[in-house]
Tab-separated table of C-alpha atoms and ligand atoms in Angstrom:
chain	number	residue	atom	x	y	z
A	15	MET	CA	-0.024	-0.004	0.019
A	16	SER	CA	1.406	3.369	-0.928
A	17	LEU	CA	1.705	6.099	1.720
A	18	THR	CA	0.030	9.481	1.391
A	19	ILE	CA	2.371	12.522	1.200
A	20	LEU	CA	1.523	13.358	4.827
A	21	GLU	CA	2.307	9.847	6.015
A	22	GLN	CA	5.530	9.902	3.973
A	23	ALA	CA	6.544	13.341	5.481
A	24	HIS	CA	5.837	12.099	8.992
A	25	ALA	CA	7.897	8.974	8.343
A	26	LEU	CA	10.690	11.319	7.316
A	27	ALA	CA	10.217	13.562	10.305
A	28	PRO	CA	12.766	11.923	12.662
A	29	GLU	CA	15.610	12.272	10.084
A	30	LEU	CA	14.493	15.872	9.369
A	31	GLN	CA	14.721	16.649	13.061
A	32	ILE	CA	18.286	15.215	13.258
A	33	LEU	CA	19.196	17.311	10.188
A	34	ARG	CA	17.600	20.435	11.598
A	35	ARG	CA	19.370	20.145	14.935
A	36	LYS	CA	22.667	19.507	13.222
A	37	LEU	CA	22.169	22.719	11.153
A	38	HIS	CA	21.024	24.588	14.188
A	39	ALA	CA	24.328	23.860	15.993
A	40	MET	CA	26.420	25.195	13.083
A	41	PRO	CA	24.926	28.483	11.973
A	42	GLU	CA	26.596	30.601	9.328
A	43	PHE	CA	26.080	34.219	8.428
A	44	GLY	CA	25.420	36.124	5.211
A	45	LEU	CA	25.917	34.966	1.602
A	46	GLN	CA	28.767	32.502	2.242
A	47	LEU	CA	27.613	29.434	4.132
A	48	PRO	CA	30.120	26.722	2.998
A	49	LYS	CA	29.541	24.249	5.825
A	50	THR	CA	25.763	24.576	5.633
A	51	LEU	CA	25.768	24.002	1.831
A	52	GLU	CA	27.965	20.920	2.314
A	53	VAL	CA	25.344	19.421	4.681
A	54	ILE	CA	22.522	20.263	2.247
A	55	LEU	CA	24.385	18.801	-0.726
A	56	GLU	CA	24.917	15.563	1.267
A	57	GLN	CA	21.153	15.404	1.668
A	58	ILE	CA	20.026	16.207	-1.872
A	59	THR	CA	22.674	14.488	-3.943
A	60	GLY	CA	20.979	11.848	-6.000
A	61	LEU	CA	17.573	13.438	-5.901
A	62	GLY	CA	17.939	15.369	-9.117
A	63	GLU	CA	20.246	17.770	-10.971
A	64	ILE	CA	22.071	20.264	-8.731
A	65	SER	CA	23.298	23.694	-9.949
A	66	LEU	CA	25.490	25.712	-7.591
A	67	GLY	CA	25.638	29.458	-7.214
A	68	LYS	CA	28.571	31.327	-8.931
A	69	SER	CA	29.341	34.011	-6.315
A	70	ILE	CA	27.399	32.686	-3.317
A	71	THR	CA	26.838	29.383	-1.624
A	72	SER	CA	23.438	28.674	-3.135
A	73	ALA	CA	22.130	25.454	-4.703
A	74	VAL	CA	19.196	24.667	-6.949
A	75	LEU	CA	17.866	21.092	-7.036
A	76	LEU	CA	15.945	20.273	-10.186
A	77	ILE	CA	13.540	17.342	-9.964
A	78	LYS	CA	12.157	16.432	-13.373
A	79	GLY	CA	8.765	14.772	-13.496
A	80	ASP	CA	8.095	11.770	-15.703
A	81	THR	CA	5.599	13.875	-17.696
A	82	GLU	CA	6.853	17.046	-19.422
A	83	GLY	CA	5.285	20.250	-18.230
A	84	PRO	CA	5.902	23.604	-16.583
A	85	THR	CA	8.147	24.298	-13.638
A	86	VAL	CA	7.281	25.104	-10.058
A	87	LEU	CA	9.673	26.790	-7.594
A	88	LEU	CA	10.066	26.054	-3.885
A	89	ARG	CA	12.519	27.979	-1.757
A	90	ALA	CA	14.317	27.392	1.544
A	91	ASP	CA	16.536	30.037	2.997
A	92	MET	CA	19.730	29.034	4.857
A	93	ASP	CA	21.409	31.819	6.785
A	94	ALA	CA	21.584	32.647	10.476
A	95	LEU	CA	21.777	35.881	12.434
A	96	ALA	CA	24.666	37.535	14.344
A	97	VAL	CA	22.901	36.755	17.694
A	98	ILE	CA	24.490	34.997	20.658
A	99	GLU	CA	22.171	32.073	21.449
A	100	ASP	CA	20.632	31.857	25.004
A	101	THR	CA	18.169	28.985	24.753
A	102	ASN	CA	19.750	26.221	26.881
A	103	LEU	CA	18.888	23.705	24.092
A	104	GLU	CA	21.276	20.799	23.956
A	105	TYR	CA	21.938	21.560	20.303
A	106	ALA	CA	22.336	25.361	20.872
A	107	ALA	CA	24.930	27.221	18.738
A	108	THR	CA	28.092	28.376	20.497
A	109	ASN	CA	29.909	30.210	17.643
A	110	GLY	CA	28.305	33.686	18.061
A	111	PHE	CA	25.675	33.148	15.452
A	112	MET	CA	22.171	31.707	15.834
A	113	HIS	CA	19.388	30.310	13.683
A	114	ALA	CA	17.067	32.741	15.420
A	115	CYS	CA	14.775	33.117	12.433
A	116	GLY	CA	14.176	29.346	11.974
A	117	HIS	CA	15.935	29.005	8.632
A	118	ASP	CA	17.389	25.697	9.937
A	119	LEU	CA	13.760	24.401	9.895
A	120	HIS	CA	13.185	25.794	6.376
A	121	MET	CA	16.234	23.881	5.087
A	122	ALA	CA	15.026	20.625	6.704
A	123	MET	CA	11.509	21.132	5.285
A	124	GLY	CA	13.081	21.817	1.857
A	125	VAL	CA	15.088	18.634	2.065
A	126	GLY	CA	11.978	16.718	3.199
A	127	ALA	CA	9.986	18.100	0.203
A	128	ALA	CA	12.834	17.159	-2.101
A	129	LYS	CA	12.902	13.590	-0.844
A	130	ILE	CA	9.074	13.304	-1.165
A	131	LEU	CA	8.977	14.775	-4.715
A	132	ALA	CA	11.967	12.717	-5.929
A	133	SER	CA	10.064	9.538	-4.923
A	134	ARG	CA	6.955	10.725	-6.800
A	135	LYS	CA	8.285	11.739	-10.231
A	136	SER	CA	5.565	9.641	-11.843
A	137	GLU	CA	2.998	12.027	-10.382
A	138	LEU	CA	4.778	15.203	-11.504
A	139	LYS	CA	3.392	16.751	-14.633
A	140	GLY	CA	6.394	19.028	-14.942
A	141	ASP	CA	9.519	19.939	-13.016
A	142	VAL	CA	10.207	21.260	-9.522
A	143	ILE	CA	13.137	23.480	-8.679
A	144	ILE	CA	14.049	23.835	-4.976
A	145	LEU	CA	16.161	26.903	-4.180
A	146	PHE	CA	18.439	26.703	-1.148
A	147	GLN	CA	19.256	30.302	-0.673
A	148	PRO	CA	21.822	32.059	1.548
A	149	GLY	CA	21.765	35.675	2.678
A	150	GLU	CA	18.076	36.309	3.343
A	151	GLU	CA	18.691	38.453	6.468
A	152	GLY	CA	19.315	41.734	4.707
A	153	HIS	CA	21.916	40.361	2.214
A	154	HIS	CA	19.566	40.164	-0.746
A	155	GLY	CA	20.473	36.495	-1.473
A	156	ALA	CA	17.277	35.994	-3.454
A	157	ASP	CA	18.278	38.832	-5.808
A	158	VAL	CA	21.683	37.388	-6.336
A	159	MET	CA	20.143	34.023	-7.183
A	160	ILE	CA	17.840	35.704	-9.675
A	161	GLU	CA	20.787	37.573	-11.281
A	162	GLU	CA	22.673	34.225	-11.482
A	163	ASP	CA	19.666	32.724	-13.353
A	164	ALA	CA	18.682	30.257	-10.594
A	165	LEU	CA	15.011	30.650	-11.685
A	166	MET	CA	15.900	29.288	-15.148
A	167	VAL	CA	17.672	26.023	-14.366
A	168	SER	CA	14.786	23.853	-15.813
A	169	GLY	CA	14.954	25.843	-19.076
A	170	SER	CA	11.664	27.629	-18.487
A	171	LYS	CA	10.609	30.280	-15.995
A	172	PRO	CA	8.526	28.757	-13.177
A	173	ILE	CA	4.759	29.294	-13.228
A	174	ARG	CA	4.406	29.272	-9.459
A	175	ALA	CA	6.605	29.862	-6.399
A	176	TYR	CA	6.094	28.887	-2.781
A	177	GLY	CA	7.979	29.475	0.413
A	178	LEU	CA	7.300	28.944	4.108
A	179	HIS	CA	8.351	30.804	7.233
A	180	VAL	CA	8.205	29.477	10.771
A	181	PHE	CA	7.478	31.738	13.769
A	182	SER	CA	8.471	30.940	17.353
A	183	SER	CA	5.603	33.056	18.700
A	184	TYR	CA	2.738	31.647	16.577
A	185	PRO	CA	0.681	28.716	17.796
A	186	LEU	CA	2.177	25.334	16.905
A	187	GLY	CA	1.039	23.993	13.490
A	188	MET	CA	-1.151	26.996	12.652
A	189	MET	CA	-0.656	28.346	9.207
A	190	GLY	CA	-1.550	31.797	7.870
A	191	SER	CA	-1.198	34.007	4.842
A	192	ARG	CA	-3.165	36.406	2.724
A	193	ALA	CA	-3.670	37.511	-0.872
A	194	GLY	CA	-1.914	40.743	-1.800
A	195	ALA	CA	0.593	42.402	0.541
A	196	LEU	CA	1.803	39.957	3.256
A	197	MET	CA	5.105	41.643	4.236
A	198	ALA	CA	6.589	45.172	4.060
A	199	SER	CA	9.257	46.569	1.861
A	200	ALA	CA	11.980	47.064	4.405
A	201	GLY	CA	14.966	49.296	3.863
A	202	ASP	CA	17.185	51.885	5.482
A	203	LEU	CA	17.141	55.677	5.477
A	204	LEU	CA	20.267	57.589	6.186
A	205	VAL	CA	20.249	61.397	6.669
A	206	THR	CA	23.364	63.558	7.116
A	207	VAL	CA	23.208	67.297	7.841
A	208	SER	CA	26.308	69.270	7.004
A	209	GLY	CA	27.102	72.611	8.569
A	210	SER	CA	30.199	74.229	9.830
A	211	GLY	CA	31.736	73.709	13.262
A	212	GLY	CA	32.833	76.235	15.778
A	213	HIS	CA	32.673	77.361	19.424
A	214	GLY	CA	29.576	76.503	21.449
A	215	SER	CA	29.644	79.906	23.038
A	216	MET	CA	29.043	81.667	19.680
A	217	PRO	CA	26.577	79.471	17.702
A	218	TRP	CA	25.735	82.382	15.341
A	219	LEU	CA	29.235	82.118	13.867
A	220	SER	CA	28.694	78.419	12.984
A	221	LYS	CA	26.104	76.291	11.267
A	222	ASP	CA	25.000	73.910	13.894
A	223	PRO	CA	23.882	70.563	12.308
A	224	ILE	CA	22.570	69.056	15.539
A	225	SER	CA	19.615	71.463	15.944
A	226	VAL	CA	18.750	71.037	12.256
A	227	LEU	CA	18.918	67.236	12.562
A	228	ASN	CA	16.591	67.511	15.536
A	229	GLU	CA	14.099	69.504	13.483
A	230	ILE	CA	14.180	66.907	10.778
A	231	MET	CA	13.693	64.031	13.235
A	232	SER	CA	10.620	65.712	14.647
A	233	ALA	CA	9.199	66.630	11.268
A	234	ILE	CA	9.311	63.076	9.769
A	235	PRO	CA	6.418	61.655	11.895
A	236	THR	CA	4.355	64.750	11.069
A	237	MET	CA	5.064	64.298	7.349
A	238	ILE	CA	3.908	60.655	7.507
A	239	THR	CA	0.691	61.591	9.346
A	240	LYS	CA	-0.168	64.544	7.012
A	241	ARG	CA	0.992	63.244	3.588
A	242	PHE	CA	0.261	59.542	3.619
A	243	ASN	CA	-3.008	57.568	3.617
A	244	ALA	CA	-3.410	56.124	7.094
A	245	PHE	CA	-4.845	52.955	5.591
A	246	ASP	CA	-1.615	52.316	3.620
A	247	PRO	CA	0.828	52.497	6.533
A	248	VAL	CA	4.366	53.936	6.497
A	249	ILE	CA	6.819	53.193	9.370
A	250	VAL	CA	10.023	55.204	9.841
A	251	ASN	CA	11.843	54.387	13.008
A	252	ILE	CA	15.097	56.036	13.868
A	253	GLY	CA	17.557	53.449	15.179
A	254	TRP	CA	20.670	55.567	15.729
A	255	VAL	CA	21.815	59.234	15.980
A	256	ARG	CA	25.436	60.435	15.770
A	257	ALA	CA	26.703	63.935	16.383
A	258	GLY	CA	29.408	65.624	18.285
A	259	ASP	CA	31.715	64.030	20.820
A	260	PRO	CA	30.775	63.002	24.375
A	261	ALA	CA	34.189	64.259	25.581
A	262	THR	CA	33.114	67.855	25.114
A	263	THR	CA	30.030	70.144	25.242
A	264	ASN	CA	31.460	73.372	23.901
A	265	VAL	CA	32.187	72.286	20.318
A	266	ILE	CA	29.660	72.596	17.463
A	267	PRO	CA	30.390	69.667	15.117
A	268	GLU	CA	30.493	69.895	11.319
A	269	SER	CA	27.904	67.266	10.654
A	270	ALA	CA	25.194	65.108	12.319
A	271	SER	CA	23.368	62.083	11.085
A	272	PHE	CA	20.764	59.468	11.798
A	273	GLY	CA	19.720	56.115	10.443
A	274	ALA	CA	16.212	54.726	10.368
A	275	THR	CA	14.450	51.521	9.294
A	276	VAL	CA	11.697	52.179	6.704
A	277	ARG	CA	8.661	49.980	6.109
A	278	VAL	CA	6.001	50.492	3.394
A	279	PHE	CA	3.345	48.196	1.879
A	280	SER	CA	3.050	49.578	-1.603
A	281	ALA	CA	5.406	50.618	-4.385
A	282	GLU	CA	3.505	53.871	-4.583
A	283	ASN	CA	4.373	54.751	-0.960
A	284	ALA	CA	7.947	53.634	-1.452
A	285	ASP	CA	8.307	56.266	-4.258
A	286	LYS	CA	6.362	58.943	-2.347
A	287	LEU	CA	8.438	58.406	0.826
A	288	LYS	CA	11.646	58.976	-1.128
A	289	ASN	CA	10.405	62.174	-2.752
A	290	TYR	CA	8.775	63.645	0.263
A	291	THR	CA	11.667	62.888	2.575
A	292	GLN	CA	14.126	64.418	0.192
A	293	GLU	CA	11.914	67.547	-0.107
A	294	LEU	CA	11.427	67.822	3.602
A	295	VAL	CA	15.002	67.267	4.619
A	296	SER	CA	16.547	69.669	2.107
A	297	SER	CA	13.886	72.342	2.851
A	298	ILE	CA	14.507	72.265	6.625
A	299	ALA	CA	18.248	72.281	6.149
A	300	LYS	CA	18.011	75.129	3.643
A	301	GLY	CA	15.778	77.039	6.042
A	302	PHE	CA	18.610	77.209	8.534
A	303	GLY	CA	21.378	77.765	5.854
A	304	LEU	CA	22.737	74.221	5.939
A	305	THR	CA	22.699	71.309	3.471
A	306	ALA	CA	21.642	67.701	3.979
A	307	SER	CA	21.870	64.408	2.148
A	308	VAL	CA	19.260	61.700	2.092
A	309	GLU	CA	20.033	58.085	1.121
A	310	PHE	CA	17.651	55.176	0.825
A	311	THR	CA	19.552	51.957	0.633
A	312	ARG	CA	18.351	48.966	-1.421
A	313	ALA	CA	15.156	47.706	0.224
A	314	THR	CA	13.319	44.460	-0.106
A	315	LYS	CA	10.262	44.624	-2.280
A	316	VAL	CA	6.782	44.486	-0.803
A	317	LEU	CA	5.940	40.782	-0.542
A	318	LEU	CA	2.833	40.291	-2.699
A	319	ASN	CA	0.965	36.990	-2.729
A	320	ASP	CA	-0.901	35.976	-5.850
A	321	ALA	CA	-4.622	35.484	-5.251
A	322	ALA	CA	-4.841	32.185	-7.183
A	323	ALA	CA	-1.827	30.809	-5.340
A	324	ILE	CA	-3.423	31.722	-1.987
A	325	LYS	CA	-6.594	29.751	-3.134
A	326	SER	CA	-4.295	26.761	-3.719
A	327	VAL	CA	-2.793	27.144	-0.271
A	328	GLU	CA	-6.343	27.250	1.299
A	329	LYS	CA	-7.316	24.089	-0.636
A	330	VAL	CA	-4.106	22.093	-0.017
A	331	THR	CA	-3.913	22.954	3.705
A	332	ALA	CA	-7.566	21.884	4.158
A	333	GLU	CA	-6.996	18.600	2.237
A	334	LEU	CA	-3.689	17.803	4.077
A	335	PHE	CA	-4.485	18.845	7.558
A	336	GLY	CA	-8.238	19.253	7.843
A	337	PRO	CA	-10.169	22.394	8.592
A	338	GLY	CA	-9.106	25.072	11.037
A	339	ARG	CA	-5.326	24.920	10.573
A	340	TYR	CA	-5.103	27.742	7.999
A	341	LEU	CA	-6.071	31.318	8.684
A	342	ASN	CA	-6.483	34.144	6.207
A	343	LEU	CA	-4.577	36.913	7.951
A	344	PRO	CA	-6.504	40.268	8.180
A	345	THR	CA	-3.397	42.458	7.838
A	346	PRO	CA	0.214	42.221	6.586
A	347	ILE	CA	3.160	42.161	8.990
A	348	ALA	CA	5.835	44.860	9.000
A	349	GLY	CA	8.780	42.448	8.635
A	350	GLY	CA	10.689	42.320	5.308
A	351	GLU	CA	11.565	39.233	3.325
A	352	ASP	CA	13.664	38.822	0.151
A	353	PHE	CA	11.328	36.058	-1.160
A	354	ALA	CA	9.420	39.132	-2.299
A	355	SER	CA	11.937	39.453	-5.127
A	356	ILE	CA	11.126	35.898	-6.325
A	357	LEU	CA	7.371	36.678	-6.080
A	358	ALA	CA	7.921	39.768	-8.179
A	359	GLU	CA	9.174	37.421	-10.932
A	360	VAL	CA	6.903	34.380	-10.403
A	361	PRO	CA	3.346	34.481	-9.040
A	362	GLY	CA	3.066	32.529	-5.863
A	363	ALA	CA	2.630	32.600	-2.120
A	364	PHE	CA	4.567	32.823	1.126
A	365	VAL	CA	2.983	31.018	4.062
A	366	PHE	CA	3.578	31.429	7.817
A	367	MET	CA	3.746	28.425	10.125
A	368	GLY	CA	3.534	28.535	13.899
A	369	ALA	CA	6.295	26.704	15.713
A	370	CYS	CA	5.821	27.756	19.356
A	371	PRO	CA	6.790	24.771	21.554
A	372	PRO	CA	4.025	23.158	23.588
A	373	GLY	CA	3.859	24.423	27.149
A	374	ILE	CA	4.796	27.981	26.195
A	375	ASP	CA	2.140	30.707	25.865
A	376	HIS	CA	2.646	31.835	22.330
A	377	THR	CA	1.724	35.432	23.189
A	378	GLN	CA	4.615	35.431	25.679
A	379	ALA	CA	7.084	33.429	23.630
A	380	ALA	CA	10.403	34.988	22.521
A	381	THR	CA	9.961	36.123	18.914
A	382	ASN	CA	11.987	35.332	15.861
A	383	HIS	CA	15.445	37.084	16.016
A	384	SER	CA	15.476	36.928	19.812
A	385	ASN	CA	18.463	35.105	21.334
A	386	LYS	CA	15.898	33.132	23.340
A	387	ALA	CA	13.682	32.122	20.387
A	388	VAL	CA	12.791	28.444	20.385
A	389	PHE	CA	11.198	26.644	17.406
A	390	ASP	CA	9.488	23.299	17.802
A	391	ASP	CA	10.741	20.880	15.139
A	392	ALA	CA	7.465	18.947	15.386
A	393	VAL	CA	6.421	21.122	12.464
A	394	LEU	CA	8.995	19.725	10.091
A	395	GLY	CA	6.828	16.898	8.713
A	396	ASP	CA	3.916	19.146	8.055
A	397	GLY	CA	6.107	21.825	6.384
A	398	ALA	CA	7.718	19.225	4.065
A	399	ALA	CA	4.285	17.788	3.184
A	400	LEU	CA	2.827	21.275	2.505
A	401	LEU	CA	5.689	22.300	0.168
A	402	ALA	CA	5.627	18.998	-1.755
A	403	THR	CA	1.804	19.052	-2.083
A	404	LEU	CA	1.746	22.688	-3.256
A	405	ALA	CA	4.263	21.789	-5.954
A	406	ILE	CA	2.317	18.804	-7.166
A	407	ASP	CA	-0.922	20.736	-7.037
A	408	ALA	CA	0.516	23.588	-9.124
A	409	LEU	CA	1.538	21.091	-11.826
A	410	SER	CA	-1.758	19.286	-12.019
B	17	ZN	ZN1	14.644	36.918	9.993
B	18	ZN	ZN1	13.504	34.598	8.143
């Protein structure tokens, strides 16, 4: 008797748990993850054709179905954060990095889906490519993979793309997503005011950048309230300010600057925010006889889910897990995610999966990116089954 995909995934779960814990104990940071890639390659060798990244440690596994057809893309991100783990888990990392965003689980789920799909080539009416991607956490790894043609390894551009993300503070096994914007465009804003330095006893002989920077910092929230639709939110949060030297109070410095994280949920607001901020900052600086520069660094795109792909997610989660496990989320979240770049190329969906360990109140649980975040690997079987089933469904 042949197993269902869910039974097959749950049979794989113990080995996926071992894999996940091994990966958890050896986190790597950024775009170069040589040891992590080695472990993934050990797992996927023999399951299909493997293409490696040119400038980064990425891999694409191509599983060809017995029947010719279009291509579907699945993605697992691989990188950890520069966080010192404080979880007391027996497999906790000790090298100054931590899989605090659960990407170790994503890799194990990706490997699980690969094993399931490789054993079901006769059911595949087309090809599946599984992207193992480094550098999700602000390093734009998805964009590098796109530039290196990872989307094209089957010879045709995928018709669908799916990815999952686990959350340590969402109820175990609950899944959620929504059509349209699911996650924000996240980027940085850097403002520098340039004046001229001098003696603090005679400010009229200098051009004090600190007071101008202060005016700008106060004006930005007002600009957001007065110039943007409150129902299409804009978040600008200043994370650092630099000016002067704490060793002295009687010197006016030459320049002052701040950096902020910026979150928007539409391309329209991303453009508006750039223009309005430029206008506001240079006008305020000019009003005091100073100059200022505004820099928006490369941001992730708004993560937009395709409506038809979300319908497939609703159907597949109900078929696999029964009713009540999938929730259509009422609002997006303000986090950023570079899978948005893949979804800008290929229609698809990103799905959240709760992984709060039992016995912990999820509303009190340490969130993703915390050095105390704990993810329950009981979700690995369900995650692998969901990815594999979404791929098969998209090809049928
Ligand atoms: Zn993260
Ligand atoms: Zn993440």
